[in-house]
XYZ file of C-alpha atoms in Angstrom:
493
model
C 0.000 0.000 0.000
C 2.842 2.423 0.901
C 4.475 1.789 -2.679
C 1.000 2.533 -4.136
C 0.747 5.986 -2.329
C 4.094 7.093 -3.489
C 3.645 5.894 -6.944
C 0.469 7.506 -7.383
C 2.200 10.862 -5.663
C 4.725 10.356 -8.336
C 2.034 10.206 -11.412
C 0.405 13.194 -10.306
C 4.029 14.995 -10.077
C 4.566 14.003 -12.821
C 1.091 14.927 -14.780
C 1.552 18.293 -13.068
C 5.099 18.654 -14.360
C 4.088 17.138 -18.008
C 2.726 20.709 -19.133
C 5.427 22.716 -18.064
C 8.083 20.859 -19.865
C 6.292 20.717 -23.512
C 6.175 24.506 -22.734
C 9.458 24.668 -21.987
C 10.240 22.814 -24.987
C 7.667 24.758 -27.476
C 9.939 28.250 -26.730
C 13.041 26.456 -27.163
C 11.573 25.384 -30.635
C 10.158 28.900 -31.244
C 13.166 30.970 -30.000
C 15.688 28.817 -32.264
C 13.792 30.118 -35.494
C 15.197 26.923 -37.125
C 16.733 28.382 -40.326
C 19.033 24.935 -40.894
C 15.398 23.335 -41.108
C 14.099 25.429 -44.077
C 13.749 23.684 -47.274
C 15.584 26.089 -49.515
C 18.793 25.604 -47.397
C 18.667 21.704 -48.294
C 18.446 23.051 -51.763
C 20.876 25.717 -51.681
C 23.889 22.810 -51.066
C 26.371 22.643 -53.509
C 25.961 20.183 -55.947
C 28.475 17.146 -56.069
C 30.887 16.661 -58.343
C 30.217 15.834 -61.735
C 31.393 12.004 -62.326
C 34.322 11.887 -64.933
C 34.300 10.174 -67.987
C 35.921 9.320 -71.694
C 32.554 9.258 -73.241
C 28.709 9.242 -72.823
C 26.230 7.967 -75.496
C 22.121 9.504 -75.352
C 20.172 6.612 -77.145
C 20.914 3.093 -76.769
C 19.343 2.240 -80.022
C 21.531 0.570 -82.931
C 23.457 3.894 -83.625
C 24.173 4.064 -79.544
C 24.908 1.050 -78.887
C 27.026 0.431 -81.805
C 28.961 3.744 -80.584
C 29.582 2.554 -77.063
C 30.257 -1.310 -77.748
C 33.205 0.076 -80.150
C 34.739 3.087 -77.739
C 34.521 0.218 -74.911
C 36.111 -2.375 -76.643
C 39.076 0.414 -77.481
C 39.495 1.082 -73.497
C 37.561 4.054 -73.368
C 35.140 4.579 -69.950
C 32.092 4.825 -71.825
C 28.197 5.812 -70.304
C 25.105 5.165 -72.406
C 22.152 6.394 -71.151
C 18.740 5.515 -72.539
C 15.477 6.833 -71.128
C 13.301 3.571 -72.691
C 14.263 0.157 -73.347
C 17.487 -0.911 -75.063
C 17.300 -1.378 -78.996
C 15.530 1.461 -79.590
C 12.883 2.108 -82.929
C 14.122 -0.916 -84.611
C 14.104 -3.363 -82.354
C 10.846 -2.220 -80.183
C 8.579 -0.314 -82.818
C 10.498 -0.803 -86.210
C 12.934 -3.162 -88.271
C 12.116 -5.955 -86.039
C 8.707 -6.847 -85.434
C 7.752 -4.882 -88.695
C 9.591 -8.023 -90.649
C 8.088 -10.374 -88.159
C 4.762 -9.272 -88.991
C 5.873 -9.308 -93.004
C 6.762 -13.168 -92.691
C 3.193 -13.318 -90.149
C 1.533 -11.419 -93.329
C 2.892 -14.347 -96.162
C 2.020 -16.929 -93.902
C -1.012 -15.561 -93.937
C -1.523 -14.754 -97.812
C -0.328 -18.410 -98.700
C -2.913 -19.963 -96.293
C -5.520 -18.265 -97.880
C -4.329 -18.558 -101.502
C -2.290 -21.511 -102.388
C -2.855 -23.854 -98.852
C -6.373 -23.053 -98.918
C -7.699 -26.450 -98.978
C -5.370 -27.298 -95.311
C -8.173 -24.896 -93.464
C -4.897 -23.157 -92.023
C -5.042 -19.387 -90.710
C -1.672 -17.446 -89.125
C -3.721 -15.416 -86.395
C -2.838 -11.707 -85.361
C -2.505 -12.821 -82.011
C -0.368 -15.614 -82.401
C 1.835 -13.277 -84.497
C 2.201 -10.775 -81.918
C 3.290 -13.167 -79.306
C 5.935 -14.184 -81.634
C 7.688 -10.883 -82.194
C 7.098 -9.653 -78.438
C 8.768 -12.974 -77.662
C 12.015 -12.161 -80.322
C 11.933 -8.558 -79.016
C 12.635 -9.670 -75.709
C 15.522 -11.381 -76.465
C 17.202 -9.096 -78.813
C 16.486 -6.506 -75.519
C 18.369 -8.230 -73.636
C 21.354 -9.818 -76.159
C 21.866 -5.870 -76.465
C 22.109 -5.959 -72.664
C 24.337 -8.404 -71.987
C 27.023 -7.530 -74.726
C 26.998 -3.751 -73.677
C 27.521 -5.403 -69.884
C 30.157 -7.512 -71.514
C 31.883 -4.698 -73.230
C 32.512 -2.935 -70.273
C 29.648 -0.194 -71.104
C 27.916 1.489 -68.063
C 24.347 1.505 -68.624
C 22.307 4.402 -66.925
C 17.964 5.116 -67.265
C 16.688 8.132 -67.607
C 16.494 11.375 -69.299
C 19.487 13.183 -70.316
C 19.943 16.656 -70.670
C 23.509 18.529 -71.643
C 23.515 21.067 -68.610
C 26.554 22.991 -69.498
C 29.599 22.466 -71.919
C 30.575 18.928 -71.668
C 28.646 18.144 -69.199
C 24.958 15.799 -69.235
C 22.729 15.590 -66.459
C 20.698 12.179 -65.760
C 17.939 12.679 -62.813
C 20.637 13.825 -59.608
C 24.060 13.203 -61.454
C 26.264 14.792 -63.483
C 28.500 13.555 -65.557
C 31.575 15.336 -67.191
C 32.658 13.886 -70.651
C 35.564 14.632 -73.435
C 32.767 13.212 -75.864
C 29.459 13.169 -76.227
C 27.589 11.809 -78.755
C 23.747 11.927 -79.373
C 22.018 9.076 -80.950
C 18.200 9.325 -79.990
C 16.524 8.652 -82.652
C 12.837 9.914 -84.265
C 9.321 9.512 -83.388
C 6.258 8.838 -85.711
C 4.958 12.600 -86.945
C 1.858 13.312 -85.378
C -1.073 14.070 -87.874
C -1.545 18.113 -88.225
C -5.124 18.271 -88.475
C -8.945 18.648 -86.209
C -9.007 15.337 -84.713
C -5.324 14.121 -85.672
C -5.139 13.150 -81.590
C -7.486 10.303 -82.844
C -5.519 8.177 -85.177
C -2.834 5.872 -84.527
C 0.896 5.870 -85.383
C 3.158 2.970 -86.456
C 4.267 2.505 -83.108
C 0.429 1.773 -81.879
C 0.703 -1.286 -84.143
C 3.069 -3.714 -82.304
C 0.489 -3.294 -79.046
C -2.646 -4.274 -81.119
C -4.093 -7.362 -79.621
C -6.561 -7.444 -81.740
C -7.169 -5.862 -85.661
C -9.962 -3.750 -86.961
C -12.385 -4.818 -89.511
C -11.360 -1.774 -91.579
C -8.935 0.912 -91.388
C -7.829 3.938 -93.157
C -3.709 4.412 -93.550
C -2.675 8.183 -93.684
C 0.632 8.427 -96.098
C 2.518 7.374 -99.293
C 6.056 6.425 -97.923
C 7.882 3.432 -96.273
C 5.892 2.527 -93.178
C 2.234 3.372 -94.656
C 2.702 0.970 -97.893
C 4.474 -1.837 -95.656
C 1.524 -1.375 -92.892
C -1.143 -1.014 -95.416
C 0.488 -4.615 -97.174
C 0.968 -6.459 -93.930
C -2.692 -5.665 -92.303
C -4.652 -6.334 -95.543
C -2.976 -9.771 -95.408
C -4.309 -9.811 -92.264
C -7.826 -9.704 -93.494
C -7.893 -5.836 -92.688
C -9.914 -3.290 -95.317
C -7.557 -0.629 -96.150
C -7.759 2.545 -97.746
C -4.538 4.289 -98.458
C -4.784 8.015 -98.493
C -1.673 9.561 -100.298
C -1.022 12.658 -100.777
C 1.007 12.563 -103.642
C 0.347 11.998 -107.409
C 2.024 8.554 -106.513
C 3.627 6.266 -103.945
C 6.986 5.981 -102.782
C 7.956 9.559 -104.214
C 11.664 8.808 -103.775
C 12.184 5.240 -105.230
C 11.603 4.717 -109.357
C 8.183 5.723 -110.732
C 8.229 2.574 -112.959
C 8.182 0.360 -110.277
C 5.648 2.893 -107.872
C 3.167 2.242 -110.410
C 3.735 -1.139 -110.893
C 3.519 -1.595 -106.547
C 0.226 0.488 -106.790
C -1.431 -1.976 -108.749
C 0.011 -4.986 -107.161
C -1.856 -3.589 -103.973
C -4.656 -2.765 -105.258
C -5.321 -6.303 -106.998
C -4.875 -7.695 -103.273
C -7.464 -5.319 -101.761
C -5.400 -2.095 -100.530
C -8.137 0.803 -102.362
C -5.159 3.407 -102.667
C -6.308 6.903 -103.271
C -3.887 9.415 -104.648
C -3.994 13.577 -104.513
C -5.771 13.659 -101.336
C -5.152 16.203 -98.697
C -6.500 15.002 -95.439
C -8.355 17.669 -93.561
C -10.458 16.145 -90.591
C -10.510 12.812 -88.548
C -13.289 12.392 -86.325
C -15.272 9.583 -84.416
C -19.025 8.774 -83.687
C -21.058 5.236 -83.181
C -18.044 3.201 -82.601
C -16.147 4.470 -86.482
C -14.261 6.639 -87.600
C -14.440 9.086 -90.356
C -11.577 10.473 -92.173
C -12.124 13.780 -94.649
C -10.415 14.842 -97.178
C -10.360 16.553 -100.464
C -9.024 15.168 -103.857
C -8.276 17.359 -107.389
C -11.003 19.982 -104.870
C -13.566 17.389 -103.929
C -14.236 16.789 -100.514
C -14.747 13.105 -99.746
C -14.505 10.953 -96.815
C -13.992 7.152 -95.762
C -15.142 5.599 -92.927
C -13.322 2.783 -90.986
C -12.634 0.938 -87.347
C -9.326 2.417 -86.989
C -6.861 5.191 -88.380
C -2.964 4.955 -88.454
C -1.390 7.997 -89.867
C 2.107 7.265 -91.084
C 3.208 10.301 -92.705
C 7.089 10.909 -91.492
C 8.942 10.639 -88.629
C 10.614 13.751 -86.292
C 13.725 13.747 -84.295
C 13.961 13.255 -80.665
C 15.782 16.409 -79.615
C 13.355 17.951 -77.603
C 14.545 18.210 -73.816
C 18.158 17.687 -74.266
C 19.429 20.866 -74.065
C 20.496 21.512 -77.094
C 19.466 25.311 -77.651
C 21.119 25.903 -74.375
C 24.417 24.841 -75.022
C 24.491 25.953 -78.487
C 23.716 22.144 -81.180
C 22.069 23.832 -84.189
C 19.221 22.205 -85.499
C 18.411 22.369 -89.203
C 14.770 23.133 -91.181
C 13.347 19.676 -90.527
C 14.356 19.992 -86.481
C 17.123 17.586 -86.999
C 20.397 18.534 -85.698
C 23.160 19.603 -87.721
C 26.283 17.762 -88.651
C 29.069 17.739 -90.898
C 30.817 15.160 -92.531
C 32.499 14.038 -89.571
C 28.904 14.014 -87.268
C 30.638 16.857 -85.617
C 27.647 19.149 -84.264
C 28.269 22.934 -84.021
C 29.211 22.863 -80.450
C 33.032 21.321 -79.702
C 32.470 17.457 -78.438
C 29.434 16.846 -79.099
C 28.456 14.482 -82.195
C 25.529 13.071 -83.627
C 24.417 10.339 -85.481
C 21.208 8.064 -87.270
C 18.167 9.758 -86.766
C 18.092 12.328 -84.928
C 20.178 14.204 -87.447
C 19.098 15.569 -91.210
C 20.612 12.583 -93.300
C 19.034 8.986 -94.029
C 16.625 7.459 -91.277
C 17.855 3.212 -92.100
C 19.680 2.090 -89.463
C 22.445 0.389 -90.774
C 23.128 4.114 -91.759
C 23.196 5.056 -87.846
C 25.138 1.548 -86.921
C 27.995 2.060 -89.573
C 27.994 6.083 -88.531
C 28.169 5.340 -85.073
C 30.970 2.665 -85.229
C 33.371 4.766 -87.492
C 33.163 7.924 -85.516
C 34.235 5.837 -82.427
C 36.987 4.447 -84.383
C 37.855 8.226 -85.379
C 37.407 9.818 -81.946
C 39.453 7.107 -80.028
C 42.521 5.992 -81.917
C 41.612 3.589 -84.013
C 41.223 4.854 -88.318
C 38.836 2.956 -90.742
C 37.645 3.640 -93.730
C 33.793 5.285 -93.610
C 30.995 3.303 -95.265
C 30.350 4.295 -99.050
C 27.239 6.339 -98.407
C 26.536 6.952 -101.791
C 25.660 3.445 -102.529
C 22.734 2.578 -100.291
C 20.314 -0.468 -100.472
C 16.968 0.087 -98.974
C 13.755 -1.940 -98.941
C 10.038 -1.761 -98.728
C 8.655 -5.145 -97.029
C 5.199 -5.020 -98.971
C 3.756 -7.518 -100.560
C 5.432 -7.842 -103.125
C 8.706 -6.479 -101.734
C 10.848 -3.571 -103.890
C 14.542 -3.439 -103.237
C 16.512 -0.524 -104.851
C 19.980 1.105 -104.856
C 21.267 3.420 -106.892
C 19.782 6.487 -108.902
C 16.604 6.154 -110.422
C 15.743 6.901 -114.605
C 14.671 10.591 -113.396
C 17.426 11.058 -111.008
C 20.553 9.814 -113.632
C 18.594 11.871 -116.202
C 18.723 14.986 -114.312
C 22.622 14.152 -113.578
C 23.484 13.160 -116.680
C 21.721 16.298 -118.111
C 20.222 14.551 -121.434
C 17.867 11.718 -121.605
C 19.945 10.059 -124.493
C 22.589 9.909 -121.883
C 20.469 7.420 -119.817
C 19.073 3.932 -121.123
C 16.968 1.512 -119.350
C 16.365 -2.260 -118.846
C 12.702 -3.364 -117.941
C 11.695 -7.147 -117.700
C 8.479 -8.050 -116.144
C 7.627 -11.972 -115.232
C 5.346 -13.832 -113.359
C 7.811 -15.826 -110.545
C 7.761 -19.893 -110.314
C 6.461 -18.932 -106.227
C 3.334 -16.849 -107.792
C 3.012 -19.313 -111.039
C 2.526 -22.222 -108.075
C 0.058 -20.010 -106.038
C -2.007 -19.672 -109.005
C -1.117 -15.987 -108.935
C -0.867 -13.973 -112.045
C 1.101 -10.988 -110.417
C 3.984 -9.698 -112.071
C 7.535 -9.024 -111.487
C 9.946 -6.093 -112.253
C 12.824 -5.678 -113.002
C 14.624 -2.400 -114.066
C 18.474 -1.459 -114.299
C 19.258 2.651 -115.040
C 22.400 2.438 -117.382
C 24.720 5.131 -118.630
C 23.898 4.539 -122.215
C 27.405 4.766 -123.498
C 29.370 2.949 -120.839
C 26.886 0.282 -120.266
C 27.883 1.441 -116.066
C 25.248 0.205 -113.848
C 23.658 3.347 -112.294
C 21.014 1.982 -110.527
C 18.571 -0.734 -109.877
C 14.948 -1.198 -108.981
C 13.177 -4.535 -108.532
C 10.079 -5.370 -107.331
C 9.571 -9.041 -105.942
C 9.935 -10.657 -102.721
C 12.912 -11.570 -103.212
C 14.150 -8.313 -103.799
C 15.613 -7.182 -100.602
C 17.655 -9.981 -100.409
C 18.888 -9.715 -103.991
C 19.748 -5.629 -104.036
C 22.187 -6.336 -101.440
C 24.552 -8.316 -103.323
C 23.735 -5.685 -106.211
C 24.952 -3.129 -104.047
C 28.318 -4.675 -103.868
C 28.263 -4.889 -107.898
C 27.408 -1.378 -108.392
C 30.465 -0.401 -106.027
C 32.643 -2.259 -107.894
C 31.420 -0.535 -111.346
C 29.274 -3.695 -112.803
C 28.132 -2.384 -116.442
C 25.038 -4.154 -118.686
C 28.123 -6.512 -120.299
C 29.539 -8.053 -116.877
C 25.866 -9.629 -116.225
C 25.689 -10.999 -119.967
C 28.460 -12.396 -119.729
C 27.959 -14.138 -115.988
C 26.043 -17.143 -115.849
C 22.580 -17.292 -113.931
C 21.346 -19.835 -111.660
C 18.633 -21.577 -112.623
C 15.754 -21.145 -111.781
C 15.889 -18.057 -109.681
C 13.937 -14.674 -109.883
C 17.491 -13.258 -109.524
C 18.309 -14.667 -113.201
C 15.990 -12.398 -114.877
C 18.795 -9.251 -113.819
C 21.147 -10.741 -116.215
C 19.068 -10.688 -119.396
């Protein structure tokens, strides 16, 4: 009982005293006027450091990882930073799965065409799965050899904060080179209602297709896209804006592409100017005016695939001085040196050809040149490039208008045109045609160019790229003997 007493005596000594001391306590708080506590002195502390290094790559798509694989292998400390995944447009939303889908697209074609009787069908789904599945592992194959060449991989955004200097989230790093590799971004659709439509990069996250849909643009991705979803079972209208497709590859074999597509269901409408998008009930409806008539087309979906921009925006490049150029990609000369001291660019991002074995062989030869090691640059004047339709065109070299306008007279410029129906179509029961066309210099015989349309173009034009280097003329291909029986035959008469 006496221990009770005294420790109840205590409590209430203690309940009296509580009061006191937070008082006691509240003017020691309020007479310190805690200015270490204010925020802006925790942001007022120097920064650290800025980390030192040889040299820091912004993209870690093909250019950018090409770039820093190469500087790393030559000893150099070497940063690439990329905000996304690694691989960039051609891996994730480009070269890649845009092939996948092509073969996904034949598959597709043959099962309905030549294998109809199997009651075969290559689904959408199915297809997707497949390319996600090959996208992850080129992702990380890209991974482990930048690991394996000693590369230091950071995320995030990078921004060049000062001269030399790049700034990722809270660090800094401080570089003798910098190099910018990031790359473009589908064009966004300029018009009321251009928010609505899709872009190419939409695509590869489809789960599912549209009944119909309505394909904005003339170029590269729009005929490939329009080709692989009609395969598909897709409607498509093409809207193009120009008097034909594919304004910068041969008109001969344009034409000839045009009606290829349109005998497999594409409805391709030329000279259209596309002035609203908008949706209601479940469709879309796409306006537009053609040679001054206004028209429209209604579909499920609308991908607009009219160009591609450069990603510059955000990296500092006003403030430090990197000119950009009409088209908003940034300057470079024929070294990829930019207009400030260090800093480079290359592939896509810049004002020269978006095809990235463009960026890849830029990006490896300027690392080479920066870091010791001399090699010779790629020929850029002899450049193969495909279109994965169906069929396929594969072309290098100057077309009839472009080596007529060199050569200055048309009698300076002869032509070669052979059109065939291929042993593959012949067994599909498929009368489509073939061409063929070589641009000669009418007095040498020279090889200037050459345009083919079949799907086994792409595969062909890159041997033919190697000819053309090496000065093949009309008599060399006489005069070698074909194999039998190819499509490939037909180029040597």
């Amino acid at each position: 009982m006496p221990k009770r007493q005294s420790s109840a005596a205590s409590n209430e000594a203690a309940a009296v005293a509580a009061p006191v001391k937070e008082k006691r306590r509240a003017r020691e708080v309020g007479a310190e006027t805690p200015i270490e506590n204010v925020p802006r002195r925790t942001r007022a502390r120097r920064p650290a450091k800025p980390r030192e290094v040889d040299f820091v790559v912004i993209g870690g798509g093909s250019g950018g990882v090409a770039a820093a694989r190469r500087a790393a292998a030559l000893g150099v400390r070497t940063v690439l930073v990329e905000r996304d995944a690694i691989g960039g447009t051609c891996v994730h939303r480009g070269c890649v799965p845009k092939k996948m889908l092509s073969y996904g697209a034949g598959w597709a074609s043959i099962l309905a065409t030549g294998l109809a009787n199997t009651g075969g069908k290559e689904d959408w789904r199915d297809a997707i799965v497949r390319v996600n599945a090959e996208v992850a592992r080129l992702t990380a194959t890209f991974s482990q050899r930048l690991h394996e060449s000693g590369v230091e991989i950071l995320h995030g955004d990078a921004e060049l904060s000062a001269p030399g200097e790049i700034r990722i989230g809270n660090e800094t790093l401080r570089a003798r080179k910098i190099l910018l590799s990031t790359g473009a971004h589908p064009r966004a659709l300029a018009v009321p209602g251009g928010e609505l439509v899709s872009t190419s990069d939409d695509i590869f996250t489809w789960q599912s297709l549209p009944g119909s849909l309505v394909v904005i643009g003339g170029g590269y991705i729009a005929v490939e896209q329009a080709s692989i979803l009609s395969r598909y079972g897709v409607k498509v209208d093409l809207l193009v804006r120009e008097d034909r497709l594919l304004q910068r590859f041969d008109a001969d074999i344009s034409r000839a592409l045009a009606e290829a597509l349109a005998n497999k269901g594409v409805r391709v409408h030329l000279n259209t100017e596309v002035t609203l998008v908008s949706q209601a009930n479940g469709a879309y409806e796409v306006c537009y005016t053609q040679q001054g008539r206004k028209q429209s087309v209604r579909a499920q979906a609308v991908l607009a695939a009219i160009g591609r921009d450069p990603n510059v925006e955000g990296l500092g490049l006003e403030a430090v001085g990197v000119a950009l150029g009409e088209e908003r990609g940034i300057v470079v000369d024929k070294q990829f040196r930019t207009s400030v001291r260090g800093v480079y660019a290359v592939g896509d991002c810049t004002e020269g050809l978006q095809l990235t074995p463009v960026a890849v062989s830029q990006a490896r030869w300027l690392a080479d040149r920066l870091f010791g090691k001399r090699g010779d640059m790629v020929d850029f004047d002899v450049v193969p490039t495909a279109v994965f339709s169906e069929p396929a065109i594969g072309a290098v070299g100057l077309t009839e208008a472009e080596a007529i306008e060199a050569a200055g007279k048309p009698e300076r410029i002869r032509t070669e045109i052979r059109r065939f129906v291929s042993l593959e179509n012949r067994f599909a029961g498929v009368s489509r045609q073939s061409v063929f066309k070589l641009v000669l210099n009418a007095r040498s015989g020279r090889v200037l160019g050459a345009h083919l349309m079949d799907n086994a173009a792409p595969e062909i034009i890159q041997v033919f790229a190697l000819a053309m280097r090496l000065g093949v003329k009309a008599s060399h291909l006489k005069t070698t003997l074909p194999l039998h029986p190819t499509v490939a035959e037909e180029l040597f008469g």
